[in-house]
Coordinates of C-alpha atoms in Angstrom, one line a residue:
Chain A
M289 CA -165.4 47.1 65.3
D290 CA -161.7 47.2 66.6
S291 CA -161.2 46.0 70.1
P292 CA -159.3 48.1 72.7
A293 CA -155.9 46.8 73.7
G294 CA -155.6 44.6 76.8
R295 CA -158.8 43.0 78.3
Y296 CA -161.9 43.7 80.1
G297 CA -161.4 44.2 83.8
L298 CA -162.9 45.3 87.0
P299 CA -163.3 48.8 85.9
D300 CA -165.6 47.6 83.0
A301 CA -167.5 45.4 85.3
I302 CA -168.0 48.3 87.8
R303 CA -169.6 50.5 85.0
S304 CA -171.7 47.5 83.9
E305 CA -172.9 46.8 87.5
W306 CA -173.7 50.4 88.0
T307 CA -175.6 50.7 84.9
K308 CA -177.7 47.6 86.0
L309 CA -178.3 49.0 89.7
S310 CA -179.3 52.5 88.2
T311 CA -181.7 51.3 85.6
V312 CA -184.3 49.3 87.6
R313 CA -187.1 50.7 89.6
S314 CA -186.5 48.4 92.5
T315 CA -183.3 50.4 93.4
A316 CA -185.2 53.5 93.7
W317 CA -188.0 51.9 95.7
T318 CA -185.9 50.3 98.3
L319 CA -183.9 53.4 98.7
L320 CA -187.1 55.4 99.1
V321 CA -188.2 53.0 101.8
T322 CA -184.8 53.3 103.4
V323 CA -185.0 57.1 103.5
V324 CA -188.5 57.1 104.8
A325 CA -187.7 54.5 107.4
A326 CA -184.5 56.1 108.5
V327 CA -185.8 59.7 108.6
G328 CA -189.4 59.4 109.1
L329 CA -189.4 56.6 111.7
G330 CA -186.5 58.4 113.4
A331 CA -188.5 61.5 113.6
L332 CA -191.6 59.8 114.9
V333 CA -189.7 57.8 117.6
S334 CA -188.0 61.2 118.6
W335 CA -191.5 62.9 118.8
V336 CA -192.9 60.2 120.9
Q337 CA -189.9 60.2 123.2
A338 CA -189.9 63.9 123.5
T339 CA -193.7 64.0 124.3
H340 CA -193.3 61.4 127.0
Y341 CA -190.0 62.3 128.5
A342 CA -191.7 64.1 131.3
N343 CA -193.3 60.9 132.4
N344 CA -190.2 58.9 132.4
G345 CA -188.8 57.2 135.5
F346 CA -185.4 57.5 137.0
I347 CA -183.9 54.4 135.2
D348 CA -185.4 55.7 131.7
R349 CA -184.0 59.1 132.2
A350 CA -180.6 57.8 133.4
T351 CA -180.2 55.7 130.1
F352 CA -181.8 58.0 127.7
D353 CA -179.7 58.2 124.6
P354 CA -180.9 61.0 122.3
T355 CA -178.4 59.9 119.7
R356 CA -179.7 56.4 119.5
V357 CA -183.4 57.6 119.7
S358 CA -182.8 59.8 116.5
L359 CA -181.1 56.8 114.7
S360 CA -183.7 54.3 115.7
G361 CA -185.3 54.5 112.1
L362 CA -182.1 53.0 110.7
L363 CA -183.0 49.7 112.5
F364 CA -186.1 49.5 110.1
A365 CA -184.1 50.9 107.1
Q366 CA -181.7 48.0 107.5
L367 CA -184.4 45.7 106.2
A368 CA -184.7 47.7 103.0
V369 CA -181.0 47.8 102.6
G370 CA -180.8 44.0 103.0
V371 CA -183.6 43.5 100.4
L372 CA -181.8 45.7 98.0
G373 CA -178.3 43.7 98.6
V374 CA -180.2 40.4 97.9
L375 CA -181.8 41.7 94.8
V376 CA -178.5 42.9 93.4
M377 CA -177.7 39.2 92.8
S378 CA -180.8 37.2 93.0
A379 CA -182.6 39.3 90.4
E380 CA -179.9 38.1 88.0
Y381 CA -180.9 34.5 88.6
G382 CA -184.6 35.2 88.7
T383 CA -184.7 36.8 85.4
G384 CA -181.9 34.8 83.7
T385 CA -179.8 37.9 83.0
I386 CA -176.9 36.0 85.0
R387 CA -176.3 34.1 81.8
A388 CA -175.8 37.4 79.8
T389 CA -173.8 38.8 82.6
L390 CA -171.3 35.9 82.9
S391 CA -171.1 35.6 79.2
A392 CA -169.9 39.1 79.0
M393 CA -167.8 38.8 82.1
P394 CA -166.7 35.0 82.4
R395 CA -164.1 35.7 85.0
R396 CA -166.8 35.5 87.6
V397 CA -165.1 36.8 90.7
E398 CA -164.9 40.1 89.1
V399 CA -168.7 40.3 88.6
L400 CA -169.2 39.8 92.4
W401 CA -166.5 42.2 93.4
A402 CA -168.0 44.7 91.1
K403 CA -171.4 44.3 92.6
A404 CA -170.0 44.6 96.1
L405 CA -168.1 47.6 95.3
V406 CA -171.0 49.4 93.6
F407 CA -173.7 48.4 96.0
G408 CA -171.5 48.9 99.0
S409 CA -170.5 52.4 97.9
L410 CA -174.0 53.3 97.1
I411 CA -175.3 52.2 100.6
L412 CA -172.2 53.9 102.4
V413 CA -172.9 57.2 100.8
V414 CA -176.8 57.0 101.1
G415 CA -176.3 55.5 104.7
E416 CA -174.1 58.4 105.9
I417 CA -176.3 61.0 104.5
L418 CA -179.5 59.4 106.1
S419 CA -177.8 58.9 109.5
L420 CA -176.8 62.6 109.4
A421 CA -180.3 63.6 108.5
A422 CA -181.9 61.4 110.9
F423 CA -179.6 62.7 113.7
F424 CA -180.2 66.4 113.1
L425 CA -183.9 65.9 112.5
G426 CA -184.3 63.9 115.6
Q427 CA -182.2 66.3 117.8
S428 CA -184.3 69.2 116.8
I429 CA -187.4 67.3 117.7
L430 CA -186.0 66.1 121.0
S431 CA -184.6 69.6 121.9
S432 CA -188.1 71.1 122.8
R433 CA -188.8 68.6 125.7
A434 CA -186.0 66.3 126.3
P435 CA -182.2 66.0 126.5
H436 CA -180.6 66.2 123.1
A437 CA -177.2 65.7 121.7
T438 CA -174.8 67.4 119.3
L439 CA -172.1 65.7 117.1
G440 CA -169.5 67.1 119.7
D441 CA -171.0 65.0 122.3
P442 CA -169.0 61.7 123.5
G443 CA -169.7 59.0 121.1
A444 CA -172.4 60.9 119.0
L445 CA -170.2 61.3 115.8
R446 CA -169.0 57.8 116.2
A447 CA -172.5 56.6 116.3
V448 CA -173.8 58.6 113.4
L449 CA -170.8 57.7 111.1
G450 CA -171.0 54.1 112.4
A451 CA -174.6 53.8 111.3
G452 CA -173.7 54.2 107.6
C453 CA -170.8 51.7 108.0
Y454 CA -173.2 49.3 109.8
L455 CA -175.8 49.5 106.9
T456 CA -173.0 48.8 104.5
A457 CA -171.6 45.8 106.1
L458 CA -175.1 44.5 106.6
G459 CA -176.0 45.1 102.9
L460 CA -172.7 43.3 101.9
L461 CA -173.8 40.4 104.2
A462 CA -177.1 40.2 102.3
L463 CA -175.3 40.2 98.9
G464 CA -173.1 37.4 100.0
L465 CA -176.1 35.4 101.3
A466 CA -177.9 35.9 98.0
T467 CA -174.9 34.8 96.0
V468 CA -175.0 31.6 97.9
V469 CA -178.8 31.0 97.8
R470 CA -179.3 32.5 94.2
H471 CA -182.8 33.1 94.8
T472 CA -184.9 36.3 95.9
A473 CA -187.2 34.6 98.5
G474 CA -184.5 32.5 99.8
G475 CA -182.0 35.3 100.0
I476 CA -184.4 37.6 101.9
S477 CA -185.6 34.8 104.2
A478 CA -181.8 34.1 105.0
F479 CA -181.2 37.7 105.7
V480 CA -184.2 38.2 107.8
G481 CA -183.5 35.0 109.7
V482 CA -180.0 36.2 110.6
L483 CA -181.1 39.7 111.5
F484 CA -184.5 39.3 113.1
V485 CA -185.1 35.6 113.8
L486 CA -181.8 34.5 115.5
P487 CA -182.4 37.1 118.3
V488 CA -185.7 35.5 119.0
I489 CA -184.4 32.0 119.2
S490 CA -181.5 33.2 121.3
D491 CA -184.1 35.0 123.7
A492 CA -185.7 31.5 124.1
L493 CA -182.5 30.3 125.6
P494 CA -181.7 30.7 129.4
S495 CA -180.6 34.3 129.8
S496 CA -177.2 33.1 131.1
V497 CA -176.7 31.6 127.7
S498 CA -178.4 34.2 125.5
V499 CA -176.3 37.1 126.7
H500 CA -173.4 35.2 125.3
V501 CA -175.1 34.5 122.1
N502 CA -176.8 37.8 121.5
K503 CA -173.8 39.9 121.3
F504 CA -172.6 37.9 118.3
L505 CA -175.8 38.6 116.4
P506 CA -175.9 41.5 113.9
A507 CA -178.9 42.9 115.4
D508 CA -177.1 43.7 118.8
I509 CA -174.1 44.8 117.0
G510 CA -176.2 47.4 115.3
V511 CA -177.8 48.6 118.5
S512 CA -174.4 48.9 119.9
M513 CA -173.0 50.9 117.0
L514 CA -176.0 53.3 117.0
S515 CA -175.7 53.9 120.8
T516 CA -173.3 56.5 122.6
Q517 CA -173.4 54.4 125.8
P518 CA -172.3 50.7 126.2
T519 CA -175.4 48.4 125.7
G520 CA -175.5 45.6 128.2
T521 CA -173.0 42.8 127.4
A522 CA -172.6 43.9 123.7
F523 CA -169.3 44.0 122.1
P524 CA -167.8 47.7 121.9
P525 CA -169.0 49.4 118.6
W526 CA -166.0 49.0 116.4
G527 CA -165.2 45.6 117.7
G528 CA -168.8 44.5 116.9
F529 CA -168.4 46.1 113.5
T530 CA -165.1 44.2 112.7
L531 CA -167.0 41.1 113.6
L532 CA -170.0 42.0 111.2
C533 CA -167.5 42.7 108.6
G534 CA -166.2 39.3 109.2
Y535 CA -169.6 37.8 108.6
A536 CA -170.0 39.8 105.4
A537 CA -166.7 38.6 104.2
V538 CA -167.4 34.9 105.0
A539 CA -170.7 35.1 103.0
L540 CA -168.9 36.8 100.1
V541 CA -166.1 34.4 100.1
V542 CA -168.5 31.3 100.2
G543 CA -170.4 33.1 97.5
T544 CA -167.3 33.6 95.5
V545 CA -166.3 30.0 95.6
L546 CA -169.8 28.7 94.8
L547 CA -170.2 31.3 92.0
R548 CA -166.9 30.0 90.4
R549 CA -167.7 26.3 90.8
R550 CA -171.4 26.0 90.0
D551 CA -173.1 26.1 86.5
A552 CA -174.9 29.3 85.9
Chain B
M27 CA -164.3 28.5 64.8
I28 CA -165.6 26.3 67.6
E29 CA -164.0 23.0 68.5
A30 CA -165.4 20.5 70.9
E31 CA -163.4 17.4 71.9
A32 CA -165.0 14.5 73.7
L33 CA -167.4 17.0 75.5
T34 CA -169.3 15.2 78.3
K35 CA -171.7 16.7 80.8
R36 CA -173.8 14.7 83.4
Y37 CA -176.6 15.8 85.7
G38 CA -176.8 13.2 88.3
N39 CA -177.3 10.0 86.6
T40 CA -178.5 11.5 83.4
I41 CA -175.9 12.1 80.7
A42 CA -176.7 15.2 78.8
V43 CA -173.8 15.4 76.6
D44 CA -171.9 12.2 75.8
Q45 CA -168.3 12.4 74.2
L46 CA -169.3 15.0 71.7
S47 CA -166.7 16.1 69.4
F48 CA -167.2 18.4 66.4
Q49 CA -166.0 21.5 64.7
V50 CA -168.0 24.5 63.7
L51 CA -166.2 26.3 60.8
P52 CA -166.5 30.1 59.8
G53 CA -168.2 31.3 56.5
Q54 CA -171.3 29.0 56.9
V55 CA -174.3 28.4 59.0
T56 CA -173.9 25.2 61.0
G57 CA -177.1 23.8 62.2
F58 CA -177.2 21.9 65.4
L59 CA -180.1 19.5 65.3
G60 CA -181.6 17.2 67.7
P61 CA -184.8 16.4 69.6
N62 CA -185.6 18.4 72.7
G63 CA -183.5 17.2 75.5
S64 CA -180.7 15.9 73.2
G65 CA -178.2 18.2 74.9
K66 CA -177.9 21.1 72.4
S67 CA -178.5 23.9 75.0
T68 CA -176.1 22.2 77.4
T69 CA -173.4 22.2 74.7
M70 CA -174.1 25.7 73.9
R71 CA -173.7 26.7 77.5
M72 CA -170.6 24.8 77.8
I73 CA -169.2 26.7 74.7
V74 CA -169.6 30.1 76.5
G75 CA -168.4 28.7 79.9
L76 CA -171.8 28.9 81.7
D77 CA -171.6 25.1 82.3
S78 CA -168.3 23.3 82.8
P79 CA -168.0 19.9 81.2
D80 CA -167.4 17.0 83.4
S81 CA -164.8 15.9 80.8
G82 CA -163.6 16.8 77.4
R83 CA -162.9 20.4 76.4
V84 CA -164.3 23.2 74.1
R85 CA -162.3 26.0 72.5
V86 CA -163.5 29.1 70.6
K87 CA -160.9 30.6 68.3
G88 CA -158.4 28.2 69.9
K89 CA -159.0 29.5 73.4
R90 CA -161.1 28.7 76.5
Y91 CA -164.0 31.2 76.7
R92 CA -163.0 32.6 79.9
D93 CA -159.5 33.5 78.5
L94 CA -161.1 35.7 75.7
A95 CA -159.9 39.3 76.2
W96 CA -163.3 40.9 75.2
P97 CA -165.8 38.0 75.2
L98 CA -168.8 39.8 73.7
R99 CA -166.5 41.3 70.8
E100 CA -165.5 37.8 69.9
V101 CA -168.6 35.5 70.6
G102 CA -172.3 36.5 70.6
A103 CA -174.8 34.2 72.0
L104 CA -178.5 34.0 72.2
L105 CA -179.1 31.2 74.6
E106 CA -182.6 31.7 76.0
A107 CA -185.3 34.1 75.0
R108 CA -186.4 36.8 77.5
A109 CA -183.5 36.5 79.9
I110 CA -184.0 40.3 80.6
H111 CA -184.9 42.1 83.8
P112 CA -188.6 43.0 83.1
G113 CA -188.1 46.4 84.7
R114 CA -185.2 47.4 82.7
S115 CA -185.6 48.9 79.3
S116 CA -184.1 47.1 76.2
A117 CA -181.6 49.9 75.6
N118 CA -180.4 49.9 79.2
H119 CA -180.3 46.1 79.2
L120 CA -177.8 46.3 76.2
L121 CA -176.0 49.4 77.6
A122 CA -175.1 47.3 80.8
L123 CA -173.6 44.5 78.5
A124 CA -171.8 47.1 76.3
R125 CA -170.2 48.6 79.2
A126 CA -168.7 45.2 80.5
N127 CA -166.8 44.9 77.3
R128 CA -166.1 48.6 76.6
I129 CA -168.4 48.7 73.5
P130 CA -169.5 52.2 72.4
A131 CA -173.0 53.1 73.6
E132 CA -173.8 54.1 69.9
R133 CA -173.7 50.3 69.2
V134 CA -176.7 49.8 71.3
D135 CA -178.8 51.9 69.1
E136 CA -177.4 50.3 66.0
V137 CA -178.3 46.8 67.0
L138 CA -181.7 47.8 68.2
E139 CA -182.2 49.4 64.7
L140 CA -180.9 46.3 63.2
V141 CA -183.4 43.9 65.0
G142 CA -186.3 46.4 64.5
L143 CA -186.7 47.4 68.2
S144 CA -185.7 51.0 68.1
A145 CA -189.4 52.1 68.6
V146 CA -189.7 50.1 71.9
A147 CA -186.1 50.5 73.1
R148 CA -186.9 52.7 76.1
R149 CA -189.9 50.7 77.0
R150 CA -189.7 48.3 80.1
A151 CA -188.5 44.8 78.8
G152 CA -191.3 43.2 80.7
K153 CA -193.8 44.6 78.1
L154 CA -192.1 43.1 75.1
S155 CA -193.8 40.2 73.3
L156 CA -192.1 36.9 72.9
G157 CA -190.9 37.6 69.4
M158 CA -189.6 41.1 70.5
G159 CA -187.8 39.3 73.3
Q160 CA -186.3 37.0 70.8
R161 CA -185.1 40.0 68.7
L162 CA -183.6 41.7 71.8
G163 CA -181.7 38.4 72.5
I164 CA -180.4 38.5 68.9
A165 CA -179.4 42.2 69.3
A166 CA -177.5 41.3 72.4
A167 CA -175.6 38.6 70.5
L168 CA -174.6 41.1 67.7
L169 CA -173.8 43.8 70.1
G170 CA -169.9 43.2 70.1
D171 CA -170.0 42.6 66.2
P172 CA -168.4 39.1 67.1
G173 CA -166.9 36.7 64.7
V174 CA -168.6 33.8 66.3
L175 CA -172.2 33.6 67.0
L176 CA -174.3 31.1 68.8
F177 CA -178.1 30.9 68.4
D178 CA -180.3 28.4 70.5
E179 CA -183.5 28.1 68.8
P180 CA -183.6 31.6 67.4
V181 CA -186.9 31.5 65.6
N182 CA -188.9 30.2 68.7
G183 CA -191.7 32.8 69.1
L184 CA -191.1 34.7 65.9
D185 CA -193.8 35.4 63.5
P186 CA -193.4 34.2 59.8
D187 CA -191.9 37.6 58.8
G188 CA -189.6 37.4 61.7
I189 CA -188.5 33.9 60.9
R190 CA -187.8 34.8 57.3
W191 CA -185.9 37.9 58.6
A192 CA -183.8 35.6 61.1
R193 CA -183.0 33.1 58.3
N194 CA -181.6 35.9 56.1
L195 CA -179.7 37.5 59.1
L196 CA -178.0 34.1 59.9
R197 CA -177.1 33.6 56.2
S198 CA -175.8 37.1 55.8
L199 CA -173.7 36.8 59.0
A200 CA -172.2 33.6 57.7
A201 CA -171.6 35.2 54.2
E202 CA -169.6 37.9 56.0
G203 CA -167.2 35.1 57.1
R204 CA -168.5 34.6 60.6
T205 CA -168.9 31.3 62.4
V206 CA -172.7 30.8 62.8
F207 CA -173.9 27.9 65.0
V208 CA -177.7 27.6 65.3
S209 CA -179.6 24.9 67.2
S210 CA -183.0 23.8 66.3
H211 CA -185.2 20.8 66.8
L212 CA -187.0 21.5 63.5
M213 CA -185.3 19.8 60.4
S214 CA -187.4 21.8 58.0
E215 CA -186.0 25.1 59.5
M216 CA -182.3 23.8 59.2
A217 CA -183.0 22.7 55.6
L218 CA -183.7 26.2 54.8
T219 CA -180.9 27.9 56.8
A220 CA -177.9 25.6 57.4
D221 CA -175.1 24.6 55.1
H222 CA -173.9 22.0 57.3
V223 CA -175.6 20.1 60.1
I224 CA -174.4 18.5 63.4
V225 CA -177.1 16.0 64.5
V226 CA -177.2 14.9 68.1
G227 CA -179.5 12.5 70.0
R228 CA -179.2 11.8 73.6
G229 CA -176.1 13.9 73.8
R230 CA -174.3 11.7 71.2
L231 CA -173.1 12.7 67.7
M232 CA -175.4 11.1 65.2
A233 CA -174.1 12.9 62.1
D234 CA -171.8 15.7 61.0
L235 CA -172.3 16.4 57.4
P236 CA -173.3 19.0 54.7
I237 CA -177.0 19.5 54.5
G238 CA -177.1 18.1 51.0
E239 CA -175.7 14.8 52.0
L240 CA -178.3 14.6 54.8
T241 CA -181.0 15.1 52.1
A242 CA -179.3 12.5 49.9
R243 CA -178.8 10.1 52.5
S244 CA -182.6 10.2 53.1
L245 CA -183.7 6.7 53.3
G246 CA -186.2 6.5 50.4
F247 CA -187.4 3.4 48.8
V248 CA -188.9 2.2 45.4
R249 CA -192.5 0.9 45.2
V250 CA -193.0 -1.7 42.6
K251 CA -196.3 -3.5 41.6
S252 CA -196.0 -6.4 39.3
P253 CA -198.2 -9.6 38.5
A254 CA -195.1 -11.5 39.0
P255 CA -193.5 -10.1 42.2
G256 CA -191.7 -13.3 43.2
A257 CA -189.1 -13.6 40.5
L258 CA -188.4 -9.7 40.6
G259 CA -188.1 -9.8 44.3
D260 CA -185.7 -12.7 44.4
R261 CA -183.5 -11.0 41.9
L262 CA -183.5 -7.7 43.8
S263 CA -182.7 -9.3 47.0
A264 CA -179.8 -11.3 45.2
M265 CA -178.5 -7.9 44.2
G266 CA -178.4 -6.6 47.8
G267 CA -181.5 -4.7 48.0
V268 CA -183.9 -5.2 50.9
V269 CA -187.3 -6.2 49.7
S270 CA -190.5 -6.3 51.6
K271 CA -194.0 -7.2 50.6
V272 CA -196.7 -4.9 51.5
A273 CA -200.5 -4.8 51.4
G274 CA -201.9 -5.1 47.9
G275 CA -199.1 -7.2 46.5
A276 CA -196.7 -4.3 46.1
L277 CA -193.1 -4.5 46.9
E278 CA -191.0 -1.9 48.8
V279 CA -187.3 -2.0 47.7
R280 CA -184.5 -0.3 49.6
G281 CA -181.0 0.1 48.5
I282 CA -181.7 -0.1 44.8
R283 CA -182.6 2.9 42.7
A284 CA -185.7 3.0 40.6
E285 CA -183.8 3.0 37.3
Q286 CA -182.0 -0.2 38.3
V287 CA -185.3 -1.8 39.3
G288 CA -186.7 -1.0 35.8
E289 CA -183.9 -2.3 34.1
V290 CA -183.9 -5.6 36.0
A291 CA -187.5 -6.0 35.3
A292 CA -186.9 -5.5 31.5
E293 CA -184.2 -8.1 31.6
L294 CA -186.4 -10.6 33.4
G295 CA -189.3 -9.8 31.0
V296 CA -191.5 -9.0 34.2
V297 CA -194.5 -6.7 33.6
L298 CA -194.6 -3.8 35.9
H299 CA -197.7 -2.0 37.0
E300 CA -196.0 0.5 39.0
L301 CA -192.6 1.8 39.7
S302 CA -192.5 4.8 42.0
P303 CA -189.4 6.2 43.7
M304 CA -190.6 7.2 47.2
E305 CA -188.5 10.1 48.5
A306 CA -188.2 10.3 52.2
S307 CA -188.6 13.8 53.4
L308 CA -185.9 15.6 55.4
E309 CA -187.9 15.2 58.5
E310 CA -188.1 11.4 58.0
A311 CA -184.3 11.4 57.3
Y312 CA -183.8 13.3 60.6
L313 CA -186.1 11.1 62.5
E314 CA -184.4 8.0 61.1
L315 CA -181.1 9.5 62.4
T316 CA -182.4 10.4 65.8
G317 CA -185.3 8.0 66.2
E318 CA -183.4 5.6 68.3
A319 CA -182.2 8.4 70.5
V320 CA -185.4 10.1 71.5
E321 CA -185.5 10.0 75.3
Y322 CA -188.9 8.7 75.9
R323 CA -191.1 7.3 73.1
G324 CA -194.7 8.0 72.8
G325 CA -196.7 4.8 73.7
A326 CA -198.2 4.5 70.3
G327 CA -194.9 4.2 68.6
R328 CA -194.5 6.1 65.2
G329 CA -197.9 6.9 63.8
P330 CA -198.3 9.3 61.0
D331 CA -197.8 12.3 63.5
A332 CA -194.5 11.0 64.4
A333 CA -193.0 12.5 61.3
D334 CA -193.4 15.9 63.0
P335 CA -190.7 16.5 65.4
T336 CA -192.9 18.7 67.7
S337 CA -195.3 15.7 68.1
V338 CA -192.3 13.7 69.2
A339 CA -191.5 16.4 71.8
Q340 CA -195.0 16.3 73.0
A341 CA -195.1 12.5 73.2
D342 CA -191.9 12.8 75.2
V343 CA -193.6 14.9 77.8
T344 CA -196.6 12.6 78.1
A345 CA -194.4 9.6 78.4
G346 CA -192.3 11.2 80.9
E347 CA -195.3 12.4 83.0
G348 CA -196.6 8.7 82.7
A349 CA -193.3 7.3 83.9
R350 CA -193.5 9.4 87.1
D351 CA -197.1 8.8 87.9
G352 CA -196.2 5.0 87.6

């Protein structure tokens, strides 16, 4: 068999990683959970909000954000996205395929880049489709008995498109964490810890402190990005998103350094 | 061609591979022989760049592994059985590897056919038996049609037919001019497969020689029974032989061949009741080489079972646990 000219590179790594991602059931299952959570829970929350809107007090009505209501399922879907992001790397260590992967592609940085590009693109596409679907379905449910939004409303398009970006950055953070931890349970624990446990700990602090801590946490960044109105002391949506991308980048860079340095 | 120079790897305080230097040449099967835990797998992982040596270096076709342009087209490795995602089919497992090095997808079907897995190629790999998993690992090694092949304990889990098949495969790969490097802890397996052996114990090189020489080097002895052992024994000792008296008045003579012992006896006019050359088996020759290097010895020392390397491995587990309990 004659070898092609040149040497293997990122495009080959991307094709290999896409083949891996698309040939295991866990990908389909976690994406199914993502869809059900994003669209189904979003519809459920929209329906409950619609049926109770008439009973809402003044404050609830004043702060009612139909865009955020319709996108609230994505705050559950982010868990499934994180699990898939962890699995993209940790499954290789759990099953031992990392040895085959790194034997085929010994320049290890390319392996992680390929995984990040393939998984990141998948989540971006799926995330945008889901947030649009959740938005339109949610608005149609709300429209009967409560205020509802259109994509032309201030901040609505930004929130809908931002939701897909948020899921993508969060998924890449999970991938980075898993590259550092190299273990499925450990990776998922780290991800859940960052996303769901840190806010609980922060809330145990005096509120004068926690307001300054919370806005740095991915959970608050997510809520800010899915809302059309400013939420409390949170960073503005794209400011928060930049910070979240920074977290993901740090996790991926630390992961890269460790991946290169450690024995596989 | 694989060249290791003073390859050294430590895990904490344990030295897994210790100043190991050797060459593996094309066109023959080179056995990599040593007890469990003697550093064979670590050495193989260093060859393909999965583990990095603490010192020393290893080159494949004159290059560092990570500098190979198309690694799978140059080196194929079976490092551990069943390193497969249980939810992915065998065909897709190989396809992902093929894509990484731009190997045509048809080659996946070819190697599956070659190892006899075509019928189960679309089945989830988690359903494969141990032997099938091993065959899939061999298929992965052959995927890029590489000139250098590494197999770490390839016959583990294979049934007798499979073992014979693997043996013939290794020999035919070498006959095609490829470099074939096969590890095993079983001397008997190597005797049937390898042309050359590199023997390691505790990470150190014990021997590097053609298999025939290892056999010849086997430390046999001559058993002599005579009504007048004293005179004969003295003469043989004077000739440089190592003579020991054993139960029943027999002598065990090492370092002098049976023919010479007979000639000496005739010269001295000593009557012989028995003159038997005792061939040490290959296993014994191997244990002789590595015996000092087995990490943990079983408490009972070398009983009759100790000639079987697998029982050494078991003793090693027991002794290890005993050490932790104590």
